[in-house]
Amino acid sequence: MNKMYLVSVPILLLILSFVKSESKERTKVSSSEIWETEIGKTTFRTNISLTPSYLVIGSNGDNYRDAYITDSRNGVHIINRKTGKRVKNFSQGSFGDLDVNGTLIYNNLIYFGNDNDEFICADFKGDIKFSLPVSGDVESEAVLIKINGKDALVFGTEAGELRAINPSTGETLWQHFHEDFNGWKMGDNRLVFKVKTHFSSTYLFLEKPIVEDLNLDGTKDLVYQIGAEFYSVNGKNGKILSRFSLNGDWDNHGDKRELFVGSSHNSFIFSKDQGKVRITIPKYNYRLDPGESYGGDGYGIHLVTHDINGKIIKTKKVNEKSETRNFKKIPNKNLICNGGAIYHFDENANFVKKVDFENLKLGNQDYFSYFISDQLLKVDQHKCIVFLYEYENSIVFYDIDNGQVIRKFELKGRSEFIPIVEDINKDGRMNLLFADDSNQLTCIDLGKGINILNK
């Protein structure tokens, strides 16, 4: 995150920043509410990590971009799964932007990065086992892969660094730097770097990567979409594996044959053909009004299959006209969806059918208008995907076979925390966990007849 407060801080705010805010208690919002806990701000990169007893979640505290010197709510929150009571809230250090988004539990230790340019390993008492200075903000959870048969953690920074480490010691196994890297490297002046990064923002390795063995060597590789490029890094050694453009010719963007990407790597479909990995990516063409350079009535949607070097194997138009172009692949299932429809395909990434959503009203048509969960649910007799509408304060379950709304939940405010269905309180029934700008993390009972189909 960009942190502009370092130039000057008014004395009043400096004083107020050391005043610990009181924990607020609220009455239940509905009879289905199990618990509610104030944790601060969350983002679309915030995940949860579970142990048999605890829920671990990162927080951005009271402010996404810390306006004060300290923020008592940011860092890592450890919460009792049954009661919602906060057992521990900790961060590394007392000053700086200690916002946390992604967390990972491995061997009963918590691994997380923060907006203070650190990657940290801690135990459940909040004691720090090691803290690594890194090149920029760590915005997403680390991923676990095996290198030469041994476990390794890989994390990325906004500045453009990927790093694999030994999770026991923090020892670096390899580092990879994007060509547009703009951050700190070992040997650089750390103080100069800290001041510099408060006035710049890069978003190179912002999200959690897809892990996929692209070259079939037995080691998972790291896959990103950066800008309009497919970008993959060899998990074994940190070297570039493949990189190619995903966009057509922008100068001729009115030509419907020119296709462009509007999603992230979370929309990629991986398959195998004759022993080779194929990547199928949803793309769009513009539908411009006559004589217009930008105005039009939507987008045509295509599925384009590449080999790992970027060669186009095949292209299939799957929708003549769509209102939206941001897609999400549902993990472990042959489904992708955008704001208007869900697209079914087979194990070879061949298109099967399109199902339009019922009465969809997106409102604000920008990047953050909606988020799609990774989960596929069985709700009574319906197979459902989960949508979060950020500015409409709503969570919606859609039937994947007919597009009908099966369940709808109203939030107390704007949210970009992608909701999670899980038996959080361990009573044998599924819960819905969500957060919003009320700063509350809420767990409600979904009743009987709910199952997760793609764990």
Short mmCIF file of C-alpha atoms in Angstrom, two decimals:
data_model
loop_
_atom_site.label_atom_id
_atom_site.label_comp_id
_atom_site.label_asym_id
_atom_site.label_seq_id
_atom_site.Cartn_x
_atom_site.Cartn_y
_atom_site.Cartn_z
CA MET A 1 0.00 0.00 0.00
CA ASN A 2 1.09 3.55 -0.62
CA LYS A 3 1.70 5.38 2.65
CA MET A 4 1.68 9.15 2.33
CA TYR A 5 1.65 10.05 6.00
CA LEU A 6 5.41 10.14 6.56
CA VAL A 7 6.00 13.75 5.45
CA SER A 8 4.11 15.35 8.31
CA VAL A 9 1.77 14.17 11.01
CA PRO A 10 -0.34 16.71 12.86
CA ILE A 11 0.35 16.74 16.58
CA LEU A 12 -3.25 16.01 17.42
CA LEU A 13 -3.30 12.88 15.28
CA LEU A 14 0.01 11.80 16.76
CA ILE A 15 -1.48 12.00 20.24
CA LEU A 16 -4.70 10.31 19.22
CA SER A 17 -2.82 7.48 17.55
CA PHE A 18 -1.64 6.20 20.92
CA VAL A 19 -5.12 6.10 22.38
CA LYS A 20 -6.33 2.51 22.35
CA SER A 21 -9.80 2.32 20.84
CA GLU A 22 -12.40 0.43 22.82
CA SER A 23 -13.79 -2.88 21.63
CA LYS A 24 -17.40 -2.54 20.59
CA GLU A 25 -20.13 -5.08 21.28
CA ARG A 26 -23.29 -5.32 19.25
CA THR A 27 -26.49 -7.23 19.53
CA LYS A 28 -27.04 -10.04 17.06
CA VAL A 29 -28.12 -8.90 13.60
CA SER A 30 -30.34 -11.97 13.19
CA SER A 31 -31.32 -15.18 14.94
CA SER A 32 -28.88 -17.06 12.69
CA GLU A 33 -25.87 -15.07 13.89
CA ILE A 34 -23.49 -17.19 15.94
CA TRP A 35 -20.86 -14.60 16.76
CA GLU A 36 -19.42 -11.29 15.65
CA THR A 37 -15.95 -9.92 16.38
CA GLU A 38 -14.43 -6.56 15.55
CA ILE A 39 -11.20 -7.07 13.62
CA GLY A 40 -10.84 -3.98 11.40
CA LYS A 41 -10.60 -3.68 7.62
CA THR A 42 -10.23 -6.62 5.25
CA THR A 43 -9.57 -6.86 1.50
CA PHE A 44 -10.13 -9.28 -1.39
CA ARG A 45 -6.68 -10.69 -0.59
CA THR A 46 -7.65 -11.53 3.01
CA ASN A 47 -7.99 -15.26 3.64
CA ILE A 48 -8.59 -17.31 6.77
CA SER A 49 -6.44 -20.12 8.16
CA LEU A 50 -7.97 -22.73 10.46
CA THR A 51 -6.72 -25.02 13.21
CA PRO A 52 -9.03 -27.35 15.16
CA SER A 53 -9.54 -24.59 17.75
CA TYR A 54 -8.71 -21.28 16.11
CA LEU A 55 -9.42 -19.07 13.12
CA VAL A 56 -6.47 -16.92 12.01
CA ILE A 57 -7.07 -13.82 9.91
CA GLY A 58 -5.07 -10.74 8.92
CA SER A 59 -6.36 -7.20 9.35
CA ASN A 60 -5.68 -3.76 7.91
CA GLY A 61 -6.82 -2.26 11.20
CA ASP A 62 -8.90 0.89 11.35
CA ASN A 63 -7.46 2.29 8.10
CA TYR A 64 -6.40 0.73 4.82
CA ARG A 65 -3.65 3.32 4.51
CA ASP A 66 -2.51 4.03 8.02
CA ALA A 67 -3.18 7.66 8.80
CA TYR A 68 -1.70 7.37 12.27
CA ILE A 69 1.66 6.24 13.61
CA THR A 70 0.10 3.15 15.19
CA ASP A 71 -3.08 1.18 14.64
CA SER A 72 -4.17 -1.10 17.46
CA ARG A 73 -6.29 -3.38 15.26
CA ASN A 74 -3.99 -4.31 12.40
CA GLY A 75 -1.81 -7.39 12.24
CA VAL A 76 -2.90 -10.97 12.90
CA HIS A 77 -6.03 -11.91 14.86
CA ILE A 78 -6.40 -15.36 16.45
CA ILE A 79 -10.07 -16.10 17.16
CA ASN A 80 -11.78 -18.94 19.02
CA ARG A 81 -13.82 -20.76 16.37
CA LYS A 82 -16.72 -21.64 18.67
CA THR A 83 -17.18 -18.37 20.55
CA GLY A 84 -15.68 -15.74 18.24
CA LYS A 85 -13.62 -14.44 21.15
CA ARG A 86 -10.30 -12.91 20.13
CA VAL A 87 -7.52 -14.87 21.80
CA LYS A 88 -4.62 -12.83 20.43
CA ASN A 89 -3.95 -9.83 18.19
CA PHE A 90 -0.34 -9.16 17.29
CA SER A 91 1.99 -7.71 14.69
CA GLN A 92 5.72 -7.30 14.27
CA GLY A 93 6.90 -4.03 15.82
CA SER A 94 5.10 -0.98 17.17
CA PHE A 95 5.44 1.54 14.35
CA GLY A 96 4.83 1.58 10.62
CA ASP A 97 2.16 0.17 8.37
CA LEU A 98 1.62 -3.26 9.90
CA ASP A 99 -1.46 -4.18 7.84
CA VAL A 100 -1.77 -7.91 7.11
CA ASN A 101 -3.88 -9.64 4.45
CA GLY A 102 -2.77 -13.20 3.75
CA THR A 103 -1.88 -15.83 6.36
CA LEU A 104 -0.72 -19.44 6.15
CA ILE A 105 -0.46 -22.06 8.91
CA TYR A 106 2.31 -24.64 8.53
CA ASN A 107 3.57 -26.99 11.27
CA ASN A 108 1.54 -25.06 13.86
CA LEU A 109 3.24 -21.77 12.98
CA ILE A 110 1.70 -18.70 11.33
CA TYR A 111 3.37 -17.19 8.25
CA PHE A 112 2.38 -13.76 6.98
CA GLY A 113 3.67 -10.64 5.28
CA ASN A 114 2.72 -7.06 5.97
CA ASP A 115 2.71 -3.56 4.51
CA ASN A 116 5.90 -2.81 6.44
CA ASP A 117 7.96 -4.80 3.92
CA GLU A 118 8.47 -7.88 6.09
CA PHE A 119 7.70 -11.60 5.94
CA ILE A 120 7.19 -13.13 9.36
CA CYS A 121 6.91 -16.50 11.10
CA ALA A 122 5.24 -16.54 14.53
CA ASP A 123 3.74 -19.03 16.96
CA PHE A 124 0.24 -18.88 18.40
CA LYS A 125 1.45 -16.88 21.39
CA GLY A 126 2.49 -14.12 19.01
CA ASP A 127 6.20 -14.76 19.56
CA ILE A 128 8.20 -14.05 16.41
CA LYS A 129 10.35 -16.95 15.21
CA PHE A 130 11.90 -15.00 12.35
CA SER A 131 11.25 -11.80 10.43
CA LEU A 132 12.69 -11.28 6.95
CA PRO A 133 13.20 -7.83 5.43
CA VAL A 134 11.78 -7.95 1.91
CA SER A 135 11.53 -5.71 -1.12
CA GLY A 136 8.01 -4.34 -0.63
CA ASP A 137 4.52 -4.98 0.71
CA VAL A 138 3.49 -8.65 0.93
CA GLU A 139 -0.22 -8.51 0.10
CA SER A 140 -1.27 -12.16 -0.21
CA GLU A 141 -0.78 -15.49 1.51
CA ALA A 142 2.27 -17.60 0.74
CA VAL A 143 1.91 -20.87 -1.18
CA LEU A 144 3.41 -24.22 -0.24
CA ILE A 145 5.28 -26.25 -2.88
CA LYS A 146 7.90 -28.99 -2.84
CA ILE A 147 11.41 -28.38 -4.16
CA ASN A 148 13.52 -31.52 -4.51
CA GLY A 149 11.07 -33.34 -2.28
CA LYS A 150 11.19 -30.80 0.56
CA ASP A 151 8.55 -28.26 1.57
CA ALA A 152 9.12 -24.65 0.57
CA LEU A 153 7.08 -21.47 0.99
CA VAL A 154 6.85 -18.97 -1.86
CA PHE A 155 5.62 -15.40 -1.42
CA GLY A 156 5.57 -12.31 -3.62
CA THR A 157 5.86 -8.56 -3.10
CA GLU A 158 4.16 -5.66 -4.81
CA ALA A 159 7.61 -4.42 -5.82
CA GLY A 160 8.19 -7.45 -8.04
CA GLU A 161 10.06 -10.05 -5.98
CA LEU A 162 9.19 -13.73 -5.66
CA ARG A 163 11.05 -15.61 -2.97
CA ALA A 164 11.13 -19.28 -1.96
CA ILE A 165 12.22 -20.01 1.61
CA ASN A 166 12.81 -22.91 3.96
CA PRO A 167 9.79 -22.63 6.29
CA SER A 168 11.76 -23.88 9.30
CA THR A 169 14.64 -21.42 9.11
CA GLY A 170 13.58 -18.63 6.76
CA GLU A 171 16.62 -19.38 4.59
CA THR A 172 16.20 -18.17 1.01
CA LEU A 173 16.15 -20.99 -1.54
CA TRP A 174 15.76 -18.74 -4.58
CA GLN A 175 14.71 -15.21 -5.51
CA HIS A 176 13.12 -13.97 -8.71
CA PHE A 177 12.89 -10.30 -9.71
CA HIS A 178 10.53 -9.01 -12.39
CA GLU A 179 12.21 -6.77 -14.97
CA ASP A 180 10.13 -3.84 -13.65
CA PHE A 181 11.20 -4.55 -10.06
CA ASN A 182 11.32 -1.40 -7.97
CA GLY A 183 12.22 -2.26 -4.40
CA TRP A 184 14.88 -3.11 -1.87
CA LYS A 185 17.62 -5.67 -2.39
CA MET A 186 20.13 -6.98 0.11
CA GLY A 187 22.90 -4.41 0.48
CA ASP A 188 20.68 -1.40 -0.29
CA ASN A 189 20.15 1.32 2.31
CA ARG A 190 17.00 0.17 4.11
CA LEU A 191 16.02 3.62 5.42
CA VAL A 192 16.26 5.26 1.99
CA PHE A 193 14.19 2.42 0.55
CA LYS A 194 11.51 2.82 3.25
CA VAL A 195 11.04 6.51 2.52
CA LYS A 196 11.05 5.94 -1.24
CA THR A 197 8.38 3.23 -1.19
CA HIS A 198 5.98 5.37 0.80
CA PHE A 199 5.69 7.55 -2.32
CA SER A 200 5.37 4.84 -4.95
CA SER A 201 3.10 1.92 -5.70
CA THR A 202 3.72 -1.12 -7.86
CA TYR A 203 1.40 -4.09 -8.13
CA LEU A 204 3.52 -6.78 -9.74
CA PHE A 205 3.08 -9.83 -7.49
CA LEU A 206 0.01 -8.54 -5.68
CA GLU A 207 -2.23 -11.61 -5.65
CA LYS A 208 -1.63 -15.21 -4.66
CA PRO A 209 -0.28 -17.12 -7.69
CA ILE A 210 -1.79 -20.17 -9.32
CA VAL A 211 0.45 -23.21 -8.76
CA GLU A 212 0.60 -25.59 -11.71
CA ASP A 213 3.30 -27.92 -13.04
CA LEU A 214 3.65 -26.37 -16.49
CA ASN A 215 6.78 -28.20 -17.66
CA LEU A 216 5.78 -31.52 -16.03
CA ASP A 217 9.01 -31.85 -14.04
CA GLY A 218 7.21 -32.76 -10.80
CA THR A 219 7.55 -29.31 -9.20
CA LYS A 220 4.70 -26.83 -9.09
CA ASP A 221 5.38 -23.58 -10.94
CA LEU A 222 4.07 -20.08 -10.13
CA VAL A 223 1.63 -18.58 -12.63
CA TYR A 224 0.56 -14.94 -12.80
CA GLN A 225 -1.12 -12.55 -15.16
CA ILE A 226 0.79 -9.28 -14.90
CA GLY A 227 -0.83 -6.54 -16.91
CA ALA A 228 -1.81 -8.30 -20.11
CA GLU A 229 0.99 -10.88 -19.93
CA PHE A 230 1.05 -14.54 -19.02
CA TYR A 231 3.99 -14.79 -16.62
CA SER A 232 5.24 -18.04 -15.11
CA VAL A 233 8.22 -18.81 -12.89
CA ASN A 234 9.90 -22.19 -12.48
CA GLY A 235 9.15 -23.43 -8.97
CA LYS A 236 12.38 -25.41 -8.83
CA ASN A 237 14.84 -22.56 -9.43
CA GLY A 238 12.97 -19.23 -9.67
CA LYS A 239 13.79 -18.65 -13.33
CA ILE A 240 11.34 -17.45 -15.97
CA LEU A 241 9.54 -20.42 -17.45
CA SER A 242 7.32 -18.71 -20.01
CA ARG A 243 6.06 -15.23 -20.73
CA PHE A 244 3.85 -13.95 -23.53
CA SER A 245 1.31 -11.27 -24.37
CA LEU A 246 -2.38 -12.09 -24.04
CA ASN A 247 -3.76 -9.02 -25.82
CA GLY A 248 -4.45 -8.32 -29.45
CA ASP A 249 -3.56 -5.15 -31.35
CA TRP A 250 -4.93 -2.19 -29.39
CA ASP A 251 -4.58 0.13 -32.39
CA ASN A 252 -7.21 -2.03 -34.10
CA HIS A 253 -9.34 -2.73 -31.04
CA GLY A 254 -12.53 -2.03 -32.98
CA ASP A 255 -11.85 -5.15 -35.05
CA LYS A 256 -13.79 -8.02 -33.45
CA ARG A 257 -10.96 -10.38 -34.33
CA GLU A 258 -8.68 -8.59 -31.88
CA LEU A 259 -9.08 -10.20 -28.44
CA PHE A 260 -8.11 -8.88 -25.02
CA VAL A 261 -7.96 -10.11 -21.41
CA GLY A 262 -10.05 -8.51 -18.69
CA SER A 263 -9.46 -10.91 -15.81
CA SER A 264 -6.60 -12.17 -13.64
CA HIS A 265 -4.75 -15.49 -13.57
CA ASN A 266 -7.60 -16.81 -11.40
CA SER A 267 -9.54 -17.24 -14.66
CA PHE A 268 -7.02 -19.59 -16.31
CA ILE A 269 -8.10 -23.14 -17.23
CA PHE A 270 -5.33 -25.76 -17.34
CA SER A 271 -5.62 -29.01 -19.28
CA LYS A 272 -3.38 -31.56 -20.99
CA ASP A 273 -3.27 -32.55 -24.64
CA GLN A 274 -0.91 -35.26 -25.90
CA GLY A 275 1.28 -34.91 -22.84
CA LYS A 276 1.50 -31.11 -23.06
CA VAL A 277 -0.03 -28.51 -20.75
CA ARG A 278 -2.54 -26.16 -22.34
CA ILE A 279 -3.85 -22.90 -20.88
CA THR A 280 -7.33 -21.74 -21.87
CA ILE A 281 -8.05 -18.10 -21.10
CA PRO A 282 -11.32 -16.16 -21.38
CA LYS A 283 -10.89 -13.11 -23.62
CA TYR A 284 -13.19 -10.49 -25.09
CA ASN A 285 -13.65 -8.39 -28.21
CA TYR A 286 -15.14 -4.91 -28.25
CA ARG A 287 -18.60 -4.29 -29.69
CA LEU A 288 -18.20 -0.65 -30.70
CA ASP A 289 -20.96 1.57 -32.01
CA PRO A 290 -20.39 2.72 -35.63
CA GLY A 291 -17.86 5.53 -35.77
CA GLU A 292 -17.02 5.23 -32.05
CA SER A 293 -13.62 4.44 -30.53
CA TYR A 294 -14.89 3.39 -27.10
CA GLY A 295 -18.69 3.42 -26.86
CA GLY A 296 -20.46 0.13 -27.45
CA ASP A 297 -23.05 -2.33 -26.22
CA GLY A 298 -20.83 -4.87 -24.47
CA TYR A 299 -18.27 -7.52 -25.34
CA GLY A 300 -18.01 -10.75 -27.26
CA ILE A 301 -16.57 -13.57 -25.14
CA HIS A 302 -14.09 -16.18 -26.39
CA LEU A 303 -12.12 -19.08 -24.91
CA VAL A 304 -8.57 -19.03 -26.30
CA THR A 305 -6.24 -21.99 -25.74
CA HIS A 306 -2.45 -21.45 -25.71
CA ASP A 307 0.49 -23.76 -25.27
CA ILE A 308 2.92 -22.74 -22.51
CA ASN A 309 4.96 -20.68 -24.99
CA GLY A 310 1.99 -18.60 -26.08
CA LYS A 311 1.10 -20.26 -29.38
CA ILE A 312 -2.66 -20.17 -29.95
CA ILE A 313 -4.02 -23.70 -30.37
CA LYS A 314 -7.71 -22.87 -30.80
CA THR A 315 -10.30 -20.14 -30.25
CA LYS A 316 -13.98 -20.62 -29.49
CA LYS A 317 -16.59 -17.84 -29.25
CA VAL A 318 -18.91 -18.67 -26.35
CA ASN A 319 -21.03 -15.52 -26.06
CA GLU A 320 -21.91 -12.99 -28.75
CA LYS A 321 -22.73 -10.28 -26.23
CA SER A 322 -21.84 -9.92 -22.55
CA GLU A 323 -22.13 -6.93 -20.23
CA THR A 324 -19.02 -7.91 -18.25
CA ARG A 325 -15.56 -9.25 -19.04
CA ASN A 326 -14.04 -10.19 -15.63
CA PHE A 327 -13.93 -13.97 -15.17
CA LYS A 328 -13.18 -16.40 -12.36
CA LYS A 329 -12.35 -20.10 -12.63
CA ILE A 330 -13.93 -22.27 -9.92
CA PRO A 331 -11.05 -24.44 -8.60
CA ASN A 332 -11.27 -28.20 -9.19
CA LYS A 333 -14.42 -27.79 -11.27
CA ASN A 334 -15.07 -27.27 -14.99
CA LEU A 335 -16.66 -23.87 -14.51
CA ILE A 336 -15.80 -20.24 -15.18
CA CYS A 337 -18.10 -17.31 -14.59
CA ASN A 338 -18.37 -13.56 -14.93
CA GLY A 339 -21.02 -11.11 -13.81
CA GLY A 340 -23.59 -12.25 -16.33
CA ALA A 341 -23.29 -16.00 -16.78
CA ILE A 342 -21.58 -19.23 -15.87
CA TYR A 343 -19.77 -21.22 -18.56
CA HIS A 344 -19.46 -25.01 -18.35
CA PHE A 345 -16.64 -26.89 -20.09
CA ASP A 346 -15.23 -30.42 -20.05
CA GLU A 347 -11.93 -31.80 -18.73
CA ASN A 348 -10.23 -30.87 -22.03
CA ALA A 349 -11.43 -27.25 -21.77
CA ASN A 350 -14.00 -27.74 -24.52
CA PHE A 351 -17.01 -25.47 -24.13
CA VAL A 352 -20.26 -27.22 -23.11
CA LYS A 353 -22.91 -24.59 -22.29
CA LYS A 354 -23.63 -21.10 -20.97
CA VAL A 355 -26.15 -20.37 -18.21
CA ASP A 356 -27.30 -16.77 -17.69
CA PHE A 357 -27.86 -15.45 -14.18
CA GLU A 358 -31.34 -14.42 -13.11
CA ASN A 359 -32.12 -10.70 -12.67
CA LEU A 360 -28.51 -9.64 -12.28
CA LYS A 361 -28.03 -5.97 -11.35
CA LEU A 362 -24.40 -5.13 -10.99
CA GLY A 363 -24.62 -1.40 -10.36
CA ASN A 364 -21.10 0.00 -10.49
CA GLN A 365 -19.33 -1.59 -13.49
CA ASP A 366 -15.74 -1.19 -12.33
CA TYR A 367 -13.00 -3.56 -11.22
CA PHE A 368 -14.40 -3.98 -7.72
CA SER A 369 -18.08 -4.33 -8.61
CA TYR A 370 -18.22 -8.03 -7.77
CA PHE A 371 -16.10 -10.87 -6.45
CA ILE A 372 -16.62 -14.60 -6.99
CA SER A 373 -15.79 -17.19 -4.35
CA ASP A 374 -13.63 -20.25 -5.06
CA GLN A 375 -16.28 -22.48 -3.54
CA LEU A 376 -18.92 -24.64 -5.20
CA LEU A 377 -21.73 -25.54 -2.80
CA LYS A 378 -24.60 -27.94 -2.60
CA VAL A 379 -27.53 -26.00 -1.15
CA ASP A 380 -30.39 -28.44 -0.68
CA GLN A 381 -30.61 -29.88 -4.22
CA HIS A 382 -28.90 -26.94 -5.95
CA LYS A 383 -25.26 -26.62 -6.99
CA CYS A 384 -24.33 -23.02 -6.26
CA ILE A 385 -21.55 -20.49 -6.66
CA VAL A 386 -21.16 -17.51 -4.35
CA PHE A 387 -21.04 -13.87 -5.46
CA LEU A 388 -20.15 -10.84 -3.36
CA TYR A 389 -21.42 -7.47 -4.63
CA GLU A 390 -19.09 -4.92 -3.10
CA TYR A 391 -21.19 -1.78 -3.44
CA GLU A 392 -24.58 -3.45 -3.22
CA ASN A 393 -23.66 -4.95 0.17
CA SER A 394 -24.94 -8.36 -0.85
CA ILE A 395 -23.89 -12.00 -0.97
CA VAL A 396 -25.79 -14.14 -3.48
CA PHE A 397 -25.84 -17.91 -4.09
CA TYR A 398 -26.59 -18.75 -7.76
CA ASP A 399 -27.63 -22.13 -9.13
CA ILE A 400 -25.04 -23.11 -11.77
CA ASP A 401 -27.55 -25.09 -13.85
CA ASN A 402 -30.36 -22.54 -14.21
CA GLY A 403 -28.87 -19.24 -12.96
CA GLN A 404 -31.55 -18.72 -10.30
CA VAL A 405 -30.90 -16.92 -7.01
CA ILE A 406 -31.08 -19.55 -4.24
CA ARG A 407 -29.98 -17.49 -1.22
CA LYS A 408 -29.28 -13.80 -0.65
CA PHE A 409 -27.68 -12.10 2.37
CA GLU A 410 -27.50 -8.38 3.14
CA LEU A 411 -24.34 -6.92 4.69
CA LYS A 412 -24.01 -3.85 6.89
CA GLY A 413 -21.69 -2.05 4.49
CA ARG A 414 -19.28 -2.26 1.56
CA SER A 415 -17.18 -5.41 1.46
CA GLU A 416 -14.38 -6.92 -0.58
CA PHE A 417 -13.72 -9.84 1.79
CA ILE A 418 -14.74 -12.87 -0.24
CA PRO A 419 -17.21 -14.79 1.96
CA ILE A 420 -16.39 -18.29 3.16
CA VAL A 421 -18.69 -21.24 3.79
CA GLU A 422 -17.30 -23.63 6.40
CA ASP A 423 -18.26 -25.28 9.69
CA ILE A 424 -16.49 -22.52 11.59
CA ASN A 425 -17.93 -23.21 15.05
CA LYS A 426 -17.67 -27.00 14.64
CA ASP A 427 -21.28 -27.84 15.41
CA GLY A 428 -21.73 -30.03 12.32
CA ARG A 429 -23.60 -27.34 10.32
CA MET A 430 -22.19 -24.99 7.73
CA ASN A 431 -21.66 -21.32 8.50
CA LEU A 432 -21.27 -18.23 6.34
CA LEU A 433 -18.31 -16.05 7.37
CA PHE A 434 -18.22 -12.48 6.07
CA ALA A 435 -16.75 -9.07 6.86
CA ASP A 436 -17.55 -5.53 5.78
CA ASP A 437 -16.71 -1.90 6.49
CA SER A 438 -18.41 -2.09 9.87
CA ASN A 439 -15.05 -3.71 10.78
CA GLN A 440 -16.90 -6.78 12.04
CA LEU A 441 -16.16 -10.40 11.18
CA THR A 442 -19.50 -12.21 11.35
CA CYS A 443 -20.33 -15.91 11.50
CA ILE A 444 -23.92 -17.01 10.81
CA ASP A 445 -25.63 -20.40 10.68
CA LEU A 446 -26.72 -21.56 7.21
CA GLY A 447 -28.93 -24.36 8.48
CA LYS A 448 -29.05 -27.91 7.18
CA GLY A 449 -28.51 -29.18 3.66
CA ILE A 450 -25.27 -27.30 2.86
CA ASN A 451 -22.14 -29.07 1.60
CA ILE A 452 -18.91 -27.98 -0.09
CA LEU A 453 -18.37 -29.79 -3.41
CA ASN A 454 -14.82 -28.70 -4.30
CA LYS A 455 -12.72 -28.93 -1.13
#
